[in-house]
Amino acid sequence: MSTAAHRRRRSDGIAFVEQDVDIARVADEIFARYSGEQEVVIDGIPGKATFFQPDNCPDYRVMRLAGQLALAVNRRSQSDAEVAALMEPLRVTVREIMIAALLHDLGKHHEDCSPFMTLLQNVDLRGATTADAARRTHLLNIVRDTHCRKGPCMLDRLRDAGHKELHNPFIATVARRHGDDYQVNRPAVWWAREINVITLADDYDAMVSEGPERAYKSHPITADEAVGLLRAGVRRGRYEPRLTDLFIQEVLGNGDSKRGAHGHGAEDLHAGSLR
């Protein structure tokens, strides 16, 4: 589907602007489709690859957070005329947001990125010393640049093996541009706001995660500290202001990290029993 054709799919009708989605069920359904061993096609040659581990998977958590925020945007946009004037519905469906959120970091599995991921495994990501911090920052910058460039390539390998839903150009755009600030994407990308839904979810999960798979900070960050960093990100143009307010209020629970939308709080989303 071309970008132009995909744009024409935008509708403010109820069937498109979903307001009643079981985020947990849809997340499990999408994860089941993409986890475990997958068929891929690399340069025309069929093969197999495994992208997600079933336990403690940050991409699963990001998918659920992004889905909750997307649903909150749609509900707020349809609530009343005054609110709707400030909060437009999303240009893609909640499910498309969730698929893109799960697959946004797939470029990290590309062979051009894997050597740097291996190096990161040997770096103390919580290291507070200057040498550790400098090495961590250098490697993370390389990984960030490489995986955003290689993400669409990994999506093509899955698409060519039968995942037809990945013909959607929005999903490839998220893989390529989710690391960019909102103010960078805004003049350049049709889906800047929709991409920022995933950026918000991804950044928040990275901030509060304490496990080794996303230990990017020199010390664990509380949910309240993460909220402060999100607000600071709004001021410097990384996040869209209204999306950020909605994420804090409705997904995280009105700024209270203990409860989130639909009964899933920050402690639920990062519990060891979840992926």
Coordinates of C-alpha atoms in Angstrom, one line a residue:
M1 CA 0.0 0.0 0.0
S2 CA 1.4 3.4 -1.0
T3 CA 1.8 6.2 1.5
A4 CA -0.8 8.2 -0.4
A5 CA -3.3 5.3 -0.2
H6 CA -2.6 4.8 3.4
R7 CA -3.3 8.5 4.1
R8 CA -6.7 8.1 2.5
R9 CA -7.6 5.5 5.1
R10 CA -7.8 8.2 7.8
S11 CA -11.4 8.5 9.1
D12 CA -13.1 10.0 12.1
G13 CA -15.7 7.3 12.0
I14 CA -16.4 5.1 15.0
A15 CA -15.0 2.0 13.2
F16 CA -11.7 3.7 12.7
V17 CA -11.4 5.7 15.9
E18 CA -11.6 2.8 18.3
Q19 CA -12.7 3.6 21.8
D20 CA -13.3 0.1 23.2
V21 CA -10.3 -2.1 22.9
D22 CA -9.1 -4.8 25.3
I23 CA -5.4 -3.7 25.3
A24 CA -4.2 -6.7 27.2
R25 CA -5.9 -9.2 24.9
V26 CA -4.7 -7.5 21.7
A27 CA -1.2 -7.2 23.1
D28 CA -1.1 -11.0 23.9
E29 CA -2.5 -11.8 20.4
I30 CA 0.1 -9.6 18.6
F31 CA 2.9 -10.9 20.8
A32 CA 1.9 -14.5 20.1
R33 CA 2.1 -13.8 16.3
Y34 CA 5.6 -12.3 16.5
S35 CA 7.3 -14.1 19.4
G36 CA 9.2 -17.4 19.1
E37 CA 10.9 -18.6 15.9
Q38 CA 9.8 -16.7 12.8
E39 CA 10.0 -17.3 9.1
V40 CA 12.1 -14.6 7.4
V41 CA 13.4 -14.0 3.8
I42 CA 16.9 -12.5 3.5
D43 CA 17.9 -11.5 0.0
G44 CA 15.4 -13.9 -1.4
I45 CA 16.5 -16.9 0.7
P46 CA 14.1 -18.3 3.3
G47 CA 15.4 -18.6 6.8
K48 CA 14.4 -18.4 10.5
A49 CA 15.0 -15.9 13.3
T50 CA 13.8 -15.4 16.9
F51 CA 13.2 -11.8 18.0
F52 CA 11.4 -11.8 21.4
Q53 CA 12.0 -13.7 24.6
P54 CA 8.7 -14.7 26.4
D55 CA 9.8 -13.3 29.8
N56 CA 10.6 -9.8 30.8
C57 CA 10.3 -8.4 27.2
P58 CA 10.5 -4.6 27.1
D59 CA 9.0 -4.4 23.7
Y60 CA 5.8 -6.1 25.0
R61 CA 5.6 -3.5 27.8
V62 CA 6.1 -0.7 25.4
M63 CA 3.3 -2.1 23.2
R64 CA 0.9 -2.1 26.1
L65 CA 1.7 1.4 27.2
A66 CA 1.5 2.7 23.6
G67 CA -1.9 0.9 23.2
Q68 CA -3.2 2.4 26.4
L69 CA -2.2 5.9 25.3
A70 CA -3.6 5.5 21.8
L71 CA -6.9 4.4 23.2
A72 CA -6.9 7.3 25.6
V73 CA -6.3 9.7 22.7
N74 CA -9.3 8.3 20.8
R75 CA -11.6 8.5 23.8
R76 CA -10.6 12.0 24.6
S77 CA -11.0 13.2 21.0
Q78 CA -14.6 11.9 21.0
S79 CA -15.6 13.1 24.4
D80 CA -17.0 16.6 23.6
A81 CA -16.6 19.4 21.1
E82 CA -14.4 21.6 23.3
V83 CA -12.0 18.7 24.1
A84 CA -12.1 17.4 20.5
A85 CA -10.8 20.7 19.2
L86 CA -7.6 20.2 21.3
M87 CA -7.2 16.5 20.8
E88 CA -7.6 15.0 17.3
P89 CA -8.0 11.3 16.9
L90 CA -5.0 9.3 15.7
R91 CA -4.4 8.8 12.0
V92 CA -3.8 5.1 12.5
T93 CA -5.6 2.4 14.4
V94 CA -4.8 1.3 17.9
R95 CA -3.7 -2.1 16.6
E96 CA -1.3 -0.5 14.1
I97 CA 0.1 1.6 17.0
M98 CA 0.6 -1.6 19.0
I99 CA 2.2 -3.6 16.2
A100 CA 4.6 -0.7 15.5
A101 CA 5.4 -0.4 19.2
L102 CA 6.3 -4.1 19.5
L103 CA 8.5 -4.0 16.4
H104 CA 10.0 -0.6 16.8
D105 CA 13.4 -1.9 18.0
L106 CA 13.7 -4.8 15.5
G107 CA 16.7 -3.2 13.9
K108 CA 18.8 -4.3 16.9
H109 CA 18.6 -7.8 15.6
H110 CA 20.2 -6.9 12.2
E111 CA 23.7 -8.3 11.6
D112 CA 25.1 -4.8 11.3
C113 CA 23.9 -3.9 14.8
S114 CA 24.6 -7.2 16.6
P115 CA 28.3 -6.6 17.2
F116 CA 27.6 -3.5 19.1
M117 CA 24.8 -5.2 21.1
T118 CA 27.4 -7.8 22.1
L119 CA 29.7 -5.1 23.3
L120 CA 26.9 -3.6 25.3
Q121 CA 26.5 -6.9 27.1
N122 CA 30.0 -6.5 28.4
V123 CA 29.6 -2.9 29.6
D124 CA 28.4 -2.1 33.1
L125 CA 25.3 -0.1 32.0
R126 CA 24.8 1.0 35.6
G127 CA 28.5 2.1 35.9
A128 CA 28.9 5.5 37.5
T129 CA 32.5 6.1 36.6
T130 CA 33.5 8.5 33.9
A131 CA 35.1 5.8 31.7
D132 CA 32.0 3.5 32.0
A133 CA 29.6 6.3 31.3
A134 CA 31.6 7.5 28.3
R135 CA 31.8 4.0 26.8
R136 CA 28.1 3.4 27.5
T137 CA 27.1 6.6 25.8
H138 CA 29.3 5.9 22.8
L139 CA 27.9 2.4 22.2
L140 CA 24.3 3.4 22.8
N141 CA 24.6 6.2 20.2
I142 CA 26.0 3.7 17.7
V143 CA 23.2 1.2 18.5
R144 CA 20.6 4.0 18.3
D145 CA 21.7 5.1 14.9
T146 CA 22.2 1.7 13.4
H147 CA 19.0 0.0 14.6
C148 CA 16.9 2.9 13.4
R149 CA 18.4 2.6 9.9
K150 CA 18.1 -1.2 9.9
G151 CA 14.7 -1.6 11.4
P152 CA 12.8 -1.3 8.1
C153 CA 15.1 -4.0 6.6
M154 CA 14.1 -6.4 9.4
L155 CA 10.5 -5.6 8.8
D156 CA 10.9 -6.4 5.1
R157 CA 12.4 -9.8 6.0
L158 CA 9.2 -10.6 8.0
R159 CA 6.9 -9.1 5.4
D160 CA 8.4 -11.1 2.6
A161 CA 7.9 -14.3 4.7
G162 CA 4.2 -13.7 5.0
H163 CA 3.5 -10.9 7.5
K164 CA 1.3 -8.9 5.0
E165 CA 0.3 -6.4 7.7
L166 CA 3.9 -5.1 7.5
H167 CA 3.2 -3.5 4.1
N168 CA 1.9 -0.6 6.2
P169 CA 4.3 2.3 5.8
F170 CA 3.5 3.7 9.2
I171 CA 5.2 0.7 10.9
A172 CA 8.4 1.1 8.9
T173 CA 8.4 4.8 9.6
V174 CA 8.2 4.2 13.4
A175 CA 11.1 1.8 13.2
R176 CA 13.2 4.4 11.4
R177 CA 12.1 7.6 13.4
H178 CA 11.0 6.6 16.9
G179 CA 14.2 7.9 18.3
D180 CA 13.7 11.4 16.9
D181 CA 12.2 14.2 19.0
Y182 CA 8.6 15.3 18.2
Q183 CA 9.8 18.7 17.0
V184 CA 12.2 17.0 14.6
N185 CA 9.5 14.7 13.1
R186 CA 6.7 17.3 13.1
P187 CA 7.7 19.1 9.9
A188 CA 9.1 16.0 8.2
V189 CA 6.7 13.1 8.9
W190 CA 3.0 12.7 8.3
W191 CA 2.7 10.6 11.4
A192 CA 4.8 12.7 13.8
R193 CA 2.2 12.6 16.6
E194 CA 1.5 8.9 16.2
I195 CA 5.2 8.1 16.3
N196 CA 5.4 10.2 19.5
V197 CA 2.9 7.9 21.2
I198 CA 5.4 5.1 20.8
T199 CA 8.4 7.3 21.7
L200 CA 6.7 8.3 25.0
A201 CA 5.9 4.7 25.9
D202 CA 9.4 3.5 24.9
D203 CA 11.2 6.3 26.8
Y204 CA 9.1 5.8 30.0
D205 CA 9.8 2.1 30.0
A206 CA 13.5 2.6 29.6
M207 CA 13.5 5.1 32.4
V208 CA 11.8 3.0 35.0
S209 CA 13.1 -0.5 34.0
E210 CA 15.4 -1.9 36.6
G211 CA 16.3 -5.1 34.8
P212 CA 19.6 -5.5 32.8
E213 CA 17.9 -5.4 29.4
R214 CA 17.2 -1.6 29.7
A215 CA 19.5 -0.4 32.4
Y216 CA 20.5 2.8 30.6
K217 CA 20.8 5.0 33.7
S218 CA 23.5 5.0 36.4
H219 CA 20.8 4.4 39.1
P220 CA 17.2 3.1 39.0
I221 CA 14.7 5.9 38.3
T222 CA 11.3 6.0 40.1
A223 CA 8.1 6.5 38.3
D224 CA 7.8 10.0 39.8
E225 CA 11.3 10.9 38.6
A226 CA 10.4 9.6 35.1
V227 CA 7.3 11.8 35.0
G228 CA 9.6 14.8 35.8
L229 CA 11.9 13.8 32.9
L230 CA 8.9 13.5 30.5
R231 CA 7.8 17.0 31.4
A232 CA 11.3 18.2 30.9
G233 CA 11.2 16.5 27.5
V234 CA 8.1 18.5 26.5
R235 CA 10.0 21.7 27.2
R236 CA 12.9 20.7 24.9
G237 CA 10.6 19.5 22.2
R238 CA 11.0 15.7 22.5
Y239 CA 7.4 15.0 23.4
E240 CA 4.1 16.5 22.1
P241 CA 2.6 18.4 25.1
R242 CA -1.0 17.1 25.0
L243 CA 0.1 13.5 24.5
T244 CA 2.4 13.7 27.4
D245 CA -0.3 15.1 29.7
L246 CA -2.6 12.4 28.7
F247 CA 0.0 9.7 29.2
I248 CA 0.7 11.0 32.7
Q249 CA -2.9 11.5 33.6
E250 CA -4.6 8.5 32.1
V251 CA -2.0 5.8 31.4
L252 CA 0.0 6.4 34.6
G253 CA -3.0 7.4 36.6
N254 CA -3.1 11.2 37.0
G255 CA 0.6 11.3 37.7
D256 CA 0.2 8.6 40.3
S257 CA 2.6 5.8 39.3
K258 CA 0.8 3.3 41.4
R259 CA -2.2 2.9 39.2
G260 CA -2.6 3.1 35.4
A261 CA -5.3 2.9 32.8
H262 CA -7.6 -0.2 33.0
G263 CA -6.1 -1.2 36.3
H264 CA -2.6 -1.7 35.0
G265 CA -0.2 0.5 36.9
A266 CA 3.5 1.0 36.4
E267 CA 4.3 -1.8 38.9
D268 CA 2.1 -4.2 36.9
L269 CA 3.7 -3.4 33.6
H270 CA 7.2 -3.9 34.9
A271 CA 6.5 -6.9 37.2
G272 CA 8.6 -10.0 36.6
S273 CA 5.5 -12.0 35.8
L274 CA 4.8 -9.9 32.7
R275 CA 6.8 -10.1 29.5

